Amino acid sequence: MAPPVAVSPLIKTARYSALIAGIIYGKKRYDHLKPIAAEERRIEEEEKKVREEKERIAKQLAEASEDTILK
């Protein structure tokens, strides 16, 4: 095996600069998207409650309209 080649300081600097820039960009992007996702979850939870209530009412109506011996 050949001995490892020394990497240029310019390349090292560029690599670490890109790494740090990516971390900063990711943090900013996460902070931007986090409230949007929280709002979407809140809306979905409200819609789920409404949907479950409609299903419960539909089930009660279906049970009430079944033919029974008592009718």
XYZ file of C-alpha atoms in Angstrom:
71
model
C 0.000 0.000 0.000
C 1.119 3.480 -0.755
C 1.509 5.927 2.117
C -1.362 8.416 2.514
C -1.057 11.682 0.633
C -1.118 14.934 2.578
C -4.310 16.879 1.906
C -3.976 20.528 1.034
C -4.919 22.976 3.804
C -7.133 24.784 1.283
C -9.130 21.602 0.673
C -9.393 20.925 4.417
C -10.619 24.474 5.016
C -13.150 24.199 2.198
C -14.462 20.866 3.523
C -14.922 22.122 7.080
C -16.442 25.381 5.814
C -18.984 23.412 3.786
C -19.733 21.212 6.805
C -20.333 24.201 9.068
C -22.418 25.972 6.406
C -24.553 22.835 6.024
C -25.117 22.591 9.770
C -26.145 26.248 9.963
C -28.448 25.881 6.945
C -30.046 22.765 8.439
C -30.692 24.509 11.752
C -32.310 27.502 10.031
C -34.401 25.235 7.827
C -35.521 23.160 10.809
C -36.486 26.301 12.742
C -38.484 27.474 9.715
C -40.344 24.197 9.192
C -41.029 23.310 12.842
C -43.941 25.770 13.405
C -45.473 24.814 10.061
C -45.451 21.139 11.001
C -46.899 21.922 14.446
C -49.771 23.827 12.839
C -50.430 20.943 10.424
C -50.519 18.479 13.348
C -52.942 20.739 15.236
C -55.261 21.010 12.231
C -55.097 17.252 11.631
C -56.007 16.611 15.281
C -59.035 18.898 15.002
C -60.133 17.193 11.776
C -59.689 13.796 13.413
C -61.947 14.789 16.315
C -64.638 16.002 13.912
C -64.325 12.860 11.778
C -64.572 10.572 14.817
C -67.632 12.451 16.071
C -69.331 12.071 12.662
C -68.496 8.355 12.628
C -69.891 7.960 16.140
C -73.131 9.701 15.158
C -73.422 7.637 11.971
C -72.910 4.446 13.988
C -75.592 5.463 16.486
C -78.013 6.250 13.657
C -77.263 2.919 11.994
C -77.880 1.051 15.223
C -81.087 2.979 15.839
C -82.445 2.256 12.382
C -81.837 -1.507 12.498
C -84.887 -3.746 12.490
C -85.394 -5.096 15.973
C -87.997 -7.145 17.723
C -89.091 -4.096 19.681
C -90.381 -2.262 16.604
